[in-house]
Amino acid sequence: MTTPKRPEQGILTKDNDLSKTDETIGVIDAMVDGLNDHDIDNMGRFFAETFRWMGNAGCGYKEGLTEFQNGWQRPFQQAFSEKVCIDEARLTQGEWCAAFGRQEAIHSGEFMGIKPTGKKVIIRYMDFWKVADGKIEDNYVMVDFPSIMMQLGIDPFNGHGWEKFDTKSGDLAHTPTIME
């Protein structure tokens, strides 16, 4: 019996320069502060002009700083005001940093066709950043749009979500203490 050829793993990180860990941490710390300051016009301090932002369905793919600012940051900020980004966990190694966390915000503009509700929402996310020459050059992103929609009263799964198989409700930071 022939063993199937396995795909190569970790292609993007195989040449990771581990001596860059502290620099990467500094860039990401400063960038998150910039996000929390809502400083869209000056994000070039943290992102390379040619960087790529690669998101899940609904988020899209943005190539270059200007496309990212105009095609993600501004529409997102128009949909959600009083937004605060909280990385709950980060793992940094060399030129790479991964994080998951939440943004707490007010739904104050149209989002996915949903008119503003004024509700406070929790926006769950995962980010994977590649830093080179002191700036983010790649950002792989997953934003939990279905959860946001459900918080706003829209079930994108039309009752077919696999939560129906759960024996108890999980805590995705949708607890009354956070939502107050």
PDB file of C-alpha atoms in Angstrom:
ATOM      1  CA  MET A   1       0.000   0.000   0.000  1.00  0.00           C
ATOM      2  CA  THR A   2       1.350   3.409  -0.987  1.00  0.00           C
ATOM      3  CA  THR A   3       1.307   6.163   1.590  1.00  0.00           C
ATOM      4  CA  PRO A   4      -0.426   9.222   0.158  1.00  0.00           C
ATOM      5  CA  LYS A   5       1.763  12.275  -0.320  1.00  0.00           C
ATOM      6  CA  ARG A   6       1.056  14.758   2.443  1.00  0.00           C
ATOM      7  CA  PRO A   7       0.751  18.465   1.663  1.00  0.00           C
ATOM      8  CA  GLU A   8       3.570  20.645   2.952  1.00  0.00           C
ATOM      9  CA  GLN A   9       2.560  22.349   6.196  1.00  0.00           C
ATOM     10  CA  GLY A  10       3.489  25.807   7.468  1.00  0.00           C
ATOM     11  CA  ILE A  11       4.612  27.135   4.101  1.00  0.00           C
ATOM     12  CA  LEU A  12       4.125  30.795   5.089  1.00  0.00           C
ATOM     13  CA  THR A  13       6.124  30.489   8.304  1.00  0.00           C
ATOM     14  CA  LYS A  14       8.974  28.176   7.282  1.00  0.00           C
ATOM     15  CA  ASP A  15      11.424  31.095   6.866  1.00  0.00           C
ATOM     16  CA  ASN A  16      10.144  32.975   9.925  1.00  0.00           C
ATOM     17  CA  ASP A  17      12.901  35.118  11.490  1.00  0.00           C
ATOM     18  CA  LEU A  18      12.508  34.362  15.200  1.00  0.00           C
ATOM     19  CA  SER A  19      14.764  37.279  16.150  1.00  0.00           C
ATOM     20  CA  LYS A  20      11.910  39.636  15.105  1.00  0.00           C
ATOM     21  CA  THR A  21       9.469  38.618  17.861  1.00  0.00           C
ATOM     22  CA  ASP A  22       9.881  41.753  20.010  1.00  0.00           C
ATOM     23  CA  GLU A  23       9.609  44.050  16.972  1.00  0.00           C
ATOM     24  CA  THR A  24       6.421  42.276  15.862  1.00  0.00           C
ATOM     25  CA  ILE A  25       4.890  42.629  19.330  1.00  0.00           C
ATOM     26  CA  GLY A  26       5.651  46.379  19.281  1.00  0.00           C
ATOM     27  CA  VAL A  27       4.065  46.881  15.850  1.00  0.00           C
ATOM     28  CA  ILE A  28       0.901  44.985  16.798  1.00  0.00           C
ATOM     29  CA  ASP A  29       0.576  46.752  20.182  1.00  0.00           C
ATOM     30  CA  ALA A  30       0.849  50.162  18.485  1.00  0.00           C
ATOM     31  CA  MET A  31      -1.549  49.202  15.671  1.00  0.00           C
ATOM     32  CA  VAL A  32      -4.264  48.041  18.107  1.00  0.00           C
ATOM     33  CA  ASP A  33      -3.879  51.334  19.976  1.00  0.00           C
ATOM     34  CA  GLY A  34      -4.350  53.125  16.630  1.00  0.00           C
ATOM     35  CA  LEU A  35      -7.507  51.087  15.970  1.00  0.00           C
ATOM     36  CA  ASN A  36      -8.864  51.994  19.389  1.00  0.00           C
ATOM     37  CA  ASP A  37      -8.097  55.662  18.666  1.00  0.00           C
ATOM     38  CA  HIS A  38     -10.155  55.303  15.419  1.00  0.00           C
ATOM     39  CA  ASP A  39      -7.192  56.813  13.559  1.00  0.00           C
ATOM     40  CA  ILE A  40      -7.983  55.508  10.064  1.00  0.00           C
ATOM     41  CA  ASP A  41      -6.146  58.255   8.181  1.00  0.00           C
ATOM     42  CA  ASN A  42      -2.829  57.486   9.869  1.00  0.00           C
ATOM     43  CA  MET A  43      -2.841  53.693   9.673  1.00  0.00           C
ATOM     44  CA  GLY A  44       0.096  53.876   7.271  1.00  0.00           C
ATOM     45  CA  ARG A  45       2.246  54.030  10.406  1.00  0.00           C
ATOM     46  CA  PHE A  46       1.491  50.336  10.906  1.00  0.00           C
ATOM     47  CA  PHE A  47       0.595  48.901   7.493  1.00  0.00           C
ATOM     48  CA  ALA A  48       2.773  48.689   4.397  1.00  0.00           C
ATOM     49  CA  GLU A  49       1.315  50.508   1.384  1.00  0.00           C
ATOM     50  CA  THR A  50       1.128  47.194  -0.473  1.00  0.00           C
ATOM     51  CA  PHE A  51      -0.197  45.043   2.343  1.00  0.00           C
ATOM     52  CA  ARG A  52      -2.970  42.501   1.837  1.00  0.00           C
ATOM     53  CA  TRP A  53      -6.016  42.096   4.074  1.00  0.00           C
ATOM     54  CA  MET A  54      -7.631  38.708   3.473  1.00  0.00           C
ATOM     55  CA  GLY A  55     -10.971  38.160   5.170  1.00  0.00           C
ATOM     56  CA  ASN A  56     -13.704  35.582   5.279  1.00  0.00           C
ATOM     57  CA  ALA A  57     -16.924  35.805   3.270  1.00  0.00           C
ATOM     58  CA  GLY A  58     -18.622  39.130   3.882  1.00  0.00           C
ATOM     59  CA  CYS A  59     -15.296  40.802   4.690  1.00  0.00           C
ATOM     60  CA  GLY A  60     -13.560  40.408   1.353  1.00  0.00           C
ATOM     61  CA  TYR A  61     -10.011  40.869   0.128  1.00  0.00           C
ATOM     62  CA  LYS A  62      -8.346  44.285   0.288  1.00  0.00           C
ATOM     63  CA  GLU A  63      -5.094  44.966  -1.487  1.00  0.00           C
ATOM     64  CA  GLY A  64      -3.139  48.011  -0.392  1.00  0.00           C
ATOM     65  CA  LEU A  65      -3.638  50.486   2.428  1.00  0.00           C
ATOM     66  CA  THR A  66      -6.111  52.745   0.608  1.00  0.00           C
ATOM     67  CA  GLU A  67      -8.399  49.861  -0.360  1.00  0.00           C
ATOM     68  CA  PHE A  68      -8.267  48.611   3.237  1.00  0.00           C
ATOM     69  CA  GLN A  69      -9.135  52.037   4.628  1.00  0.00           C
ATOM     70  CA  ASN A  70     -11.960  52.694   2.157  1.00  0.00           C
ATOM     71  CA  GLY A  71     -13.265  49.145   1.766  1.00  0.00           C
ATOM     72  CA  TRP A  72     -13.079  47.935   5.356  1.00  0.00           C
ATOM     73  CA  GLN A  73     -12.146  50.452   8.029  1.00  0.00           C
ATOM     74  CA  ARG A  74     -14.456  53.309   7.050  1.00  0.00           C
ATOM     75  CA  PRO A  75     -17.563  51.185   6.318  1.00  0.00           C
ATOM     76  CA  PHE A  76     -16.964  49.179   9.512  1.00  0.00           C
ATOM     77  CA  GLN A  77     -16.627  52.340  11.592  1.00  0.00           C
ATOM     78  CA  GLN A  78     -19.791  53.769   9.981  1.00  0.00           C
ATOM     79  CA  ALA A  79     -21.715  50.616  10.938  1.00  0.00           C
ATOM     80  CA  PHE A  80     -20.303  50.375  14.470  1.00  0.00           C
ATOM     81  CA  SER A  81     -19.512  53.348  16.684  1.00  0.00           C
ATOM     82  CA  GLU A  82     -17.908  53.491  20.132  1.00  0.00           C
ATOM     83  CA  LYS A  83     -15.842  50.504  19.010  1.00  0.00           C
ATOM     84  CA  VAL A  84     -13.186  49.100  21.336  1.00  0.00           C
ATOM     85  CA  CYS A  85     -10.832  46.311  20.220  1.00  0.00           C
ATOM     86  CA  ILE A  86      -9.760  43.797  22.871  1.00  0.00           C
ATOM     87  CA  ASP A  87      -7.275  41.082  21.924  1.00  0.00           C
ATOM     88  CA  GLU A  88      -8.034  38.355  24.444  1.00  0.00           C
ATOM     89  CA  ALA A  89      -5.045  36.231  23.488  1.00  0.00           C
ATOM     90  CA  ARG A  90      -1.969  36.727  21.320  1.00  0.00           C
ATOM     91  CA  LEU A  91       0.732  34.356  20.209  1.00  0.00           C
ATOM     92  CA  THR A  92       3.767  35.947  18.622  1.00  0.00           C
ATOM     93  CA  GLN A  93       6.712  34.186  17.086  1.00  0.00           C
ATOM     94  CA  GLY A  94       9.193  35.981  14.895  1.00  0.00           C
ATOM     95  CA  GLU A  95       7.497  37.948  12.121  1.00  0.00           C
ATOM     96  CA  TRP A  96       4.057  36.479  12.868  1.00  0.00           C
ATOM     97  CA  CYS A  97       1.423  37.335  15.450  1.00  0.00           C
ATOM     98  CA  ALA A  98      -1.959  35.664  15.884  1.00  0.00           C
ATOM     99  CA  ALA A  99      -4.767  36.978  18.047  1.00  0.00           C
ATOM    100  CA  PHE A 100      -8.372  36.350  18.842  1.00  0.00           C
ATOM    101  CA  GLY A 101     -10.655  38.652  20.693  1.00  0.00           C
ATOM    102  CA  ARG A 102     -13.648  40.883  20.475  1.00  0.00           C
ATOM    103  CA  GLN A 103     -14.730  44.360  19.649  1.00  0.00           C
ATOM    104  CA  GLU A 104     -17.471  45.921  21.689  1.00  0.00           C
ATOM    105  CA  ALA A 105     -19.444  48.473  19.706  1.00  0.00           C
ATOM    106  CA  ILE A 106     -22.791  50.131  19.075  1.00  0.00           C
ATOM    107  CA  HIS A 107     -24.660  49.219  15.882  1.00  0.00           C
ATOM    108  CA  SER A 108     -25.131  52.791  14.644  1.00  0.00           C
ATOM    109  CA  GLY A 109     -25.066  52.384  10.841  1.00  0.00           C
ATOM    110  CA  GLU A 110     -26.242  49.901   8.252  1.00  0.00           C
ATOM    111  CA  PHE A 111     -24.577  46.489   8.465  1.00  0.00           C
ATOM    112  CA  MET A 112     -25.257  43.671   5.980  1.00  0.00           C
ATOM    113  CA  GLY A 113     -28.497  45.399   5.045  1.00  0.00           C
ATOM    114  CA  ILE A 114     -29.584  45.667   8.691  1.00  0.00           C
ATOM    115  CA  LYS A 115     -30.650  49.204   9.589  1.00  0.00           C
ATOM    116  CA  PRO A 116     -29.071  50.732  12.740  1.00  0.00           C
ATOM    117  CA  THR A 117     -30.518  49.317  15.949  1.00  0.00           C
ATOM    118  CA  GLY A 118     -28.503  51.176  18.585  1.00  0.00           C
ATOM    119  CA  LYS A 119     -27.721  47.793  20.198  1.00  0.00           C
ATOM    120  CA  LYS A 120     -24.381  47.037  21.791  1.00  0.00           C
ATOM    121  CA  VAL A 121     -22.777  44.083  20.037  1.00  0.00           C
ATOM    122  CA  ILE A 122     -19.793  41.838  20.533  1.00  0.00           C
ATOM    123  CA  ILE A 123     -17.782  41.321  17.345  1.00  0.00           C
ATOM    124  CA  ARG A 124     -15.605  38.208  17.607  1.00  0.00           C
ATOM    125  CA  TYR A 125     -12.489  37.965  15.404  1.00  0.00           C
ATOM    126  CA  MET A 126      -9.220  36.191  14.712  1.00  0.00           C
ATOM    127  CA  ASP A 127      -6.240  37.910  13.108  1.00  0.00           C
ATOM    128  CA  PHE A 128      -2.946  36.577  11.770  1.00  0.00           C
ATOM    129  CA  TRP A 129      -0.432  39.323  10.965  1.00  0.00           C
ATOM    130  CA  LYS A 130       2.871  39.085   9.096  1.00  0.00           C
ATOM    131  CA  VAL A 131       5.229  41.951   9.960  1.00  0.00           C
ATOM    132  CA  ALA A 132       8.215  42.866   7.771  1.00  0.00           C
ATOM    133  CA  ASP A 133      10.443  45.925   7.997  1.00  0.00           C
ATOM    134  CA  GLY A 134       8.413  47.246  10.932  1.00  0.00           C
ATOM    135  CA  LYS A 135       5.031  47.184   9.146  1.00  0.00           C
ATOM    136  CA  ILE A 136       2.191  44.727   8.649  1.00  0.00           C
ATOM    137  CA  GLU A 137       2.394  43.301   5.141  1.00  0.00           C
ATOM    138  CA  ASP A 138      -0.268  40.574   5.393  1.00  0.00           C
ATOM    139  CA  ASN A 139      -3.363  40.235   7.587  1.00  0.00           C
ATOM    140  CA  TYR A 140      -5.479  37.071   7.478  1.00  0.00           C
ATOM    141  CA  VAL A 141      -8.824  37.757   9.183  1.00  0.00           C
ATOM    142  CA  MET A 142     -11.924  35.920  10.370  1.00  0.00           C
ATOM    143  CA  VAL A 143     -14.788  38.087  11.657  1.00  0.00           C
ATOM    144  CA  ASP A 144     -17.839  36.325  13.084  1.00  0.00           C
ATOM    145  CA  PHE A 145     -20.481  38.067  10.971  1.00  0.00           C
ATOM    146  CA  PRO A 146     -23.175  35.415  11.661  1.00  0.00           C
ATOM    147  CA  SER A 147     -22.899  36.096  15.407  1.00  0.00           C
ATOM    148  CA  ILE A 148     -23.239  39.840  14.862  1.00  0.00           C
ATOM    149  CA  MET A 149     -26.294  39.297  12.680  1.00  0.00           C
ATOM    150  CA  MET A 150     -27.850  37.029  15.315  1.00  0.00           C
ATOM    151  CA  GLN A 151     -27.275  39.676  17.991  1.00  0.00           C
ATOM    152  CA  LEU A 152     -29.183  42.066  15.713  1.00  0.00           C
ATOM    153  CA  GLY A 153     -32.113  39.667  15.339  1.00  0.00           C
ATOM    154  CA  ILE A 154     -31.247  38.029  11.993  1.00  0.00           C
ATOM    155  CA  ASP A 155     -30.524  34.288  11.827  1.00  0.00           C
ATOM    156  CA  PRO A 156     -28.316  33.816   8.741  1.00  0.00           C
ATOM    157  CA  PHE A 157     -28.680  30.031   9.144  1.00  0.00           C
ATOM    158  CA  ASN A 158     -32.490  30.127   9.132  1.00  0.00           C
ATOM    159  CA  GLY A 159     -32.675  27.759  12.109  1.00  0.00           C
ATOM    160  CA  HIS A 160     -30.197  25.289  10.623  1.00  0.00           C
ATOM    161  CA  GLY A 161     -27.129  26.289  12.696  1.00  0.00           C
ATOM    162  CA  TRP A 162     -25.411  23.451  14.498  1.00  0.00           C
ATOM    163  CA  GLU A 163     -26.004  25.102  17.861  1.00  0.00           C
ATOM    164  CA  LYS A 164     -29.142  22.951  17.810  1.00  0.00           C
ATOM    165  CA  PHE A 165     -26.884  19.977  18.656  1.00  0.00           C
ATOM    166  CA  ASP A 166     -25.334  21.662  21.716  1.00  0.00           C
ATOM    167  CA  THR A 167     -26.219  20.422  25.187  1.00  0.00           C
ATOM    168  CA  LYS A 168     -25.679  23.850  26.739  1.00  0.00           C
ATOM    169  CA  SER A 169     -25.026  27.398  25.615  1.00  0.00           C
ATOM    170  CA  GLY A 170     -21.407  28.449  25.189  1.00  0.00           C
ATOM    171  CA  ASP A 171     -19.962  31.756  26.329  1.00  0.00           C
ATOM    172  CA  LEU A 172     -18.676  33.764  23.393  1.00  0.00           C
ATOM    173  CA  ALA A 173     -18.537  36.918  25.530  1.00  0.00           C
ATOM    174  CA  HIS A 174     -22.282  37.350  25.018  1.00  0.00           C
ATOM    175  CA  THR A 175     -22.882  37.420  28.731  1.00  0.00           C
ATOM    176  CA  PRO A 176     -24.995  39.978  30.535  1.00  0.00           C
ATOM    177  CA  THR A 177     -21.961  41.335  32.420  1.00  0.00           C
ATOM    178  CA  ILE A 178     -20.154  42.198  29.192  1.00  0.00           C
ATOM    179  CA  MET A 179     -23.233  43.375  27.343  1.00  0.00           C
ATOM    180  CA  GLU A 180     -24.354  45.854  30.026  1.00  0.00           C
TER     181      GLU A 180
END
